[in-house]
PDB file of C-alpha atoms in Angstrom:
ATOM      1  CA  UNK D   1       0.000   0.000   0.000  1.00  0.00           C
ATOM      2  CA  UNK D   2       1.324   3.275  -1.175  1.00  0.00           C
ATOM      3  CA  UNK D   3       0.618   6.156   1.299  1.00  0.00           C
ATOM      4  CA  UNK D   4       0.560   9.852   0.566  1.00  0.00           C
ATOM      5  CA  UNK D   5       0.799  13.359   2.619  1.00  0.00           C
ATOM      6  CA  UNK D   6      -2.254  15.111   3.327  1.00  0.00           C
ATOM      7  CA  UNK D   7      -0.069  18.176   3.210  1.00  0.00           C
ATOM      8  CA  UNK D   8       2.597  19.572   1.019  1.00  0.00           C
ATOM      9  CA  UNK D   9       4.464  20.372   3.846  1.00  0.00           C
ATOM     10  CA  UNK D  10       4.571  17.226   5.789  1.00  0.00           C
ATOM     11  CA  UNK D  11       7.897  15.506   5.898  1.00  0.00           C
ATOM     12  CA  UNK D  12       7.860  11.991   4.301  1.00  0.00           C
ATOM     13  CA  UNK D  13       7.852   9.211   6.494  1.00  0.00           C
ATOM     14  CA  UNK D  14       9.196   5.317   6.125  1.00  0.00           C
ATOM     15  CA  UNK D  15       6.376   3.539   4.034  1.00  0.00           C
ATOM     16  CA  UNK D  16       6.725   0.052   6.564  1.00  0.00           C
ATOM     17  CA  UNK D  17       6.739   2.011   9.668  1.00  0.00           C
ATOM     18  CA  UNK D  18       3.291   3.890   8.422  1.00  0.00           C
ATOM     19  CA  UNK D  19       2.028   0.361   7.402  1.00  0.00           C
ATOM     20  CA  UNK D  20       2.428  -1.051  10.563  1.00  0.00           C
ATOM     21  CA  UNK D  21       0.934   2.002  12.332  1.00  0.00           C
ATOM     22  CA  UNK D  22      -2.005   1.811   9.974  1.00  0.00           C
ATOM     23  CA  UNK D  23      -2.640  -1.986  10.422  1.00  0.00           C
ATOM     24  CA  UNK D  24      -3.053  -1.013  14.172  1.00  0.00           C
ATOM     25  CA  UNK D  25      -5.252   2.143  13.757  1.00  0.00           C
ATOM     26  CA  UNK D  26      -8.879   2.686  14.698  1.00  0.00           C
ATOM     27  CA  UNK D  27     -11.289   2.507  11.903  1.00  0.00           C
ATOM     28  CA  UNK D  28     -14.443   4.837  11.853  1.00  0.00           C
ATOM     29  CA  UNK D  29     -15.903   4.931   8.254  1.00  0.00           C
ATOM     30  CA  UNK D  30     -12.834   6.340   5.788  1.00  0.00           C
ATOM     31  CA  UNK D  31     -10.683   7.133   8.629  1.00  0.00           C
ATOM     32  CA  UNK D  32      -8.187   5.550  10.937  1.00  0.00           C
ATOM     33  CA  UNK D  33      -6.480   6.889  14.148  1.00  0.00           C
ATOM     34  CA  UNK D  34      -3.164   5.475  14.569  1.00  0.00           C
ATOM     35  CA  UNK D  35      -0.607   6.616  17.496  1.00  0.00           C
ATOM     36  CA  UNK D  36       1.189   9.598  15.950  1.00  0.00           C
ATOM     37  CA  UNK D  37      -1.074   9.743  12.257  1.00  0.00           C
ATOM     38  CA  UNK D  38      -4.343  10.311  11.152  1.00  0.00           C
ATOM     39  CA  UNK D  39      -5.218   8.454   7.793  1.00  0.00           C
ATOM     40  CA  UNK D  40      -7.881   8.641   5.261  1.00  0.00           C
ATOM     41  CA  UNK D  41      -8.675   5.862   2.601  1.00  0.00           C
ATOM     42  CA  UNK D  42      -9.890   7.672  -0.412  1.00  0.00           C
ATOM     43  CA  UNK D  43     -10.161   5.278  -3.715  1.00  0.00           C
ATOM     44  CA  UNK D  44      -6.997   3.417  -3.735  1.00  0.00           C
ATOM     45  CA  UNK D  45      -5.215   6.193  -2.108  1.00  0.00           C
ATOM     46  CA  UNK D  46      -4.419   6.219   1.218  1.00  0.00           C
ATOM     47  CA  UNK D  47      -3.602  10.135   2.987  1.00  0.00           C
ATOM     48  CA  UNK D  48      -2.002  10.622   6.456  1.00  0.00           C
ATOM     49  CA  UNK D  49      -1.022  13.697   8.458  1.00  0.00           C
ATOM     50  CA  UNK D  50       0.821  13.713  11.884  1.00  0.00           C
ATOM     51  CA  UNK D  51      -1.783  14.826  15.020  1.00  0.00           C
ATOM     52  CA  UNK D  52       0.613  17.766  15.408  1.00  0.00           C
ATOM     53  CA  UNK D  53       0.125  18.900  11.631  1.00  0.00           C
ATOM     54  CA  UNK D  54      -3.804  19.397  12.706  1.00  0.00           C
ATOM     55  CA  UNK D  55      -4.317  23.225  13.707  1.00  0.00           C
ATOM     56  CA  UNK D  56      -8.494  23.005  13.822  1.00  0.00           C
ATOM     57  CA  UNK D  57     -11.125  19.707  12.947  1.00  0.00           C
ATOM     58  CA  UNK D  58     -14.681  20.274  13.092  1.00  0.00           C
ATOM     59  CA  UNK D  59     -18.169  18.844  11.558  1.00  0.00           C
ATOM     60  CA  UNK D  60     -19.637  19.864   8.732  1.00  0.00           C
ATOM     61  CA  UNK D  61     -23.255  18.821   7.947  1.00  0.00           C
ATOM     62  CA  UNK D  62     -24.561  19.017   4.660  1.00  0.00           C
ATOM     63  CA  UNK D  63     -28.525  18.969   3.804  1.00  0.00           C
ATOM     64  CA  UNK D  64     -29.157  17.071   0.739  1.00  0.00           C
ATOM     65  CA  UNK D  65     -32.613  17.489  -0.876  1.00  0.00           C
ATOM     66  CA  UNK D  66     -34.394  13.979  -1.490  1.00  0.00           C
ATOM     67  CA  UNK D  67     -37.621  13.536  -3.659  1.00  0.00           C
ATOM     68  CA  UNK D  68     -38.909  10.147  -1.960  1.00  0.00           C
ATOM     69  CA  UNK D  69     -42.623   8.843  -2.551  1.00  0.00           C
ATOM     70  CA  UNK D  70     -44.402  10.200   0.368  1.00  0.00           C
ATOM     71  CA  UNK D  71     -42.934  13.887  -0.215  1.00  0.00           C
ATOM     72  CA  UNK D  72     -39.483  15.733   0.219  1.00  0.00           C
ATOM     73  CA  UNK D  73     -37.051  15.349   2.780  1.00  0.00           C
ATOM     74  CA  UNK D  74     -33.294  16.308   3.277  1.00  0.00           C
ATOM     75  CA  UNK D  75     -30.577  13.618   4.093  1.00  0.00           C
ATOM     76  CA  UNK D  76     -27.708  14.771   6.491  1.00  0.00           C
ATOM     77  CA  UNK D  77     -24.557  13.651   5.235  1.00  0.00           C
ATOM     78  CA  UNK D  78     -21.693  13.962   8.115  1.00  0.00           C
ATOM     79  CA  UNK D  79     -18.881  15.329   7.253  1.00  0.00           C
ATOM     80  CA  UNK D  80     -15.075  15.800   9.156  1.00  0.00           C
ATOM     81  CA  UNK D  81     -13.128  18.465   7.964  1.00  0.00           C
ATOM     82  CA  UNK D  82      -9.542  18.656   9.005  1.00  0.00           C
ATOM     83  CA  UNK D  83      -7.694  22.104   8.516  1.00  0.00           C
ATOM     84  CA  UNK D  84      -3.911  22.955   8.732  1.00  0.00           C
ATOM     85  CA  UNK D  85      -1.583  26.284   9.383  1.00  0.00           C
ATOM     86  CA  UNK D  86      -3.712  29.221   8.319  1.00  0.00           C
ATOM     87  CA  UNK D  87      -6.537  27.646   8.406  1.00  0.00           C
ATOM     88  CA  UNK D  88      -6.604  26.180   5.120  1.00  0.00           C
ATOM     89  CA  UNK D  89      -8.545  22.732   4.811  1.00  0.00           C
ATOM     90  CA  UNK D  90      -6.811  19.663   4.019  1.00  0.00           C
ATOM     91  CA  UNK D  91      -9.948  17.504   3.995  1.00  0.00           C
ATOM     92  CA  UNK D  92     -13.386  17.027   4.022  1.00  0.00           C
ATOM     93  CA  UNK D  93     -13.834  13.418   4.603  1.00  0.00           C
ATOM     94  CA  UNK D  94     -17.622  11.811   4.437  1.00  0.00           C
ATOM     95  CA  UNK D  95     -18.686   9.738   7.947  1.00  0.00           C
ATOM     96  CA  UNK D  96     -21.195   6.757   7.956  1.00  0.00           C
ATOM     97  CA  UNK D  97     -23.598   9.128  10.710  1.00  0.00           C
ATOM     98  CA  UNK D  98     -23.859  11.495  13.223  1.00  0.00           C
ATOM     99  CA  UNK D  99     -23.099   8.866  15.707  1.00  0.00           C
ATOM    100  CA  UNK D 100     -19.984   8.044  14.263  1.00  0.00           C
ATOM    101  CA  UNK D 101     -19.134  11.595  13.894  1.00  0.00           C
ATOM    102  CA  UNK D 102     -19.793  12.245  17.803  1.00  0.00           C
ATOM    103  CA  UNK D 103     -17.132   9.158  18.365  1.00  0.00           C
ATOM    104  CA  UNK D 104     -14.451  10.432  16.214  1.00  0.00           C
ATOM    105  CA  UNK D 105     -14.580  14.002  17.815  1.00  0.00           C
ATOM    106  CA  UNK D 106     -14.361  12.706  20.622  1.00  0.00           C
ATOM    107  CA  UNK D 107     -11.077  10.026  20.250  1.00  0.00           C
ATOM    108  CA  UNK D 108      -9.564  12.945  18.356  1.00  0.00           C
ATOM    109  CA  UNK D 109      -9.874  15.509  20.708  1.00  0.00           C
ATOM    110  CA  UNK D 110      -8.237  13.134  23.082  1.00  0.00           C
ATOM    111  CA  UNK D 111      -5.213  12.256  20.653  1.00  0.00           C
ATOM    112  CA  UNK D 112      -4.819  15.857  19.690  1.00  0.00           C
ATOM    113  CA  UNK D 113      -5.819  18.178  22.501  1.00  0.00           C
ATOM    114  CA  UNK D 114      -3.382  20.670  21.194  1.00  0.00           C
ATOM    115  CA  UNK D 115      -5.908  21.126  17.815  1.00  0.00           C
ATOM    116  CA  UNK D 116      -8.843  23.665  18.009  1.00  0.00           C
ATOM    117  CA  UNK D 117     -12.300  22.257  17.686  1.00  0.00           C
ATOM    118  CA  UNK D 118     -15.461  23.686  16.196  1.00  0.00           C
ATOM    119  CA  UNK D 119     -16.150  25.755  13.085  1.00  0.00           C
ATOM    120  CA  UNK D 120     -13.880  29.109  13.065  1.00  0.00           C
ATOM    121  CA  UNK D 121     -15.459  32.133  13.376  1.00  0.00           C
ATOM    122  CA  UNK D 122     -16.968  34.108  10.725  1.00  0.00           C
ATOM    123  CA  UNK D 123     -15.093  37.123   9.330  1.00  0.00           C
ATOM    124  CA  UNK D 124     -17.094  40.118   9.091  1.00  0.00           C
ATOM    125  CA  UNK D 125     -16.578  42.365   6.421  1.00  0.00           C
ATOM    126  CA  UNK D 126     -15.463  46.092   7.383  1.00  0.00           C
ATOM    127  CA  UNK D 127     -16.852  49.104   5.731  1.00  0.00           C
TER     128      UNK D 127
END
């Protein structure tokens, strides 16, 4: 298994040592915690990024319109959305449901306590 850096900026590690970290990681939908790494299975690409690369995580929820047979309705898809220096997101990475989400905040905010959690706040514009 080939494995790739989330970030540009992320200093490439041995490919058997992040094998054996990822055959021992926690598995919650696409993602897996592993001691030091984060990792997300995407196709037939697997992404990592150290815990101390991770500057802000936080859930996005996204409404998706649904025509069913006894009217409309809107699906909630969970999302996690991991963000680096400045801000900038790294990843937006679908979750099987909210309960899952809820778990996976929570490990992660144990494993990376250092990381700000929650949606950043909205700029205002100045006039």
């Amino acid at each position: 298994m080939k494995f790739y850096p989330l970030d540009e900026a992320v200093v490439p590690v041995d490919e058997e040592e992040l094998n054996k970290e990822y055959k021992t990681a926690r598995e919650i939908g696409k993602v897996k915690m592993g001691e030091l790494r984060l990792f997300v299975k995407t196709g037939l690409k697997t992404y990592y990024i150290p815990y101390h690369d991770i500057h802000r995580m936080f859930r996005r929820v996204l409404a998706v319109p649904a025509k069913l047979c006894c009217g409309k309705g809107d699906f909630e898809i969970e999302h996690l959305v991991v963000c680096g220096a400045d801000d900038k997101e790294l990843a937006q990475i679908q979750l099987p449901g909210k309960k899952a989400a809820q778990i996976l905040m929570e490990e992660l905010k144990q494993r990376v306590p250092e990381a700000e959690f929650g949606r950043p706040a909205q700029e205002t514009a100045q006039e």
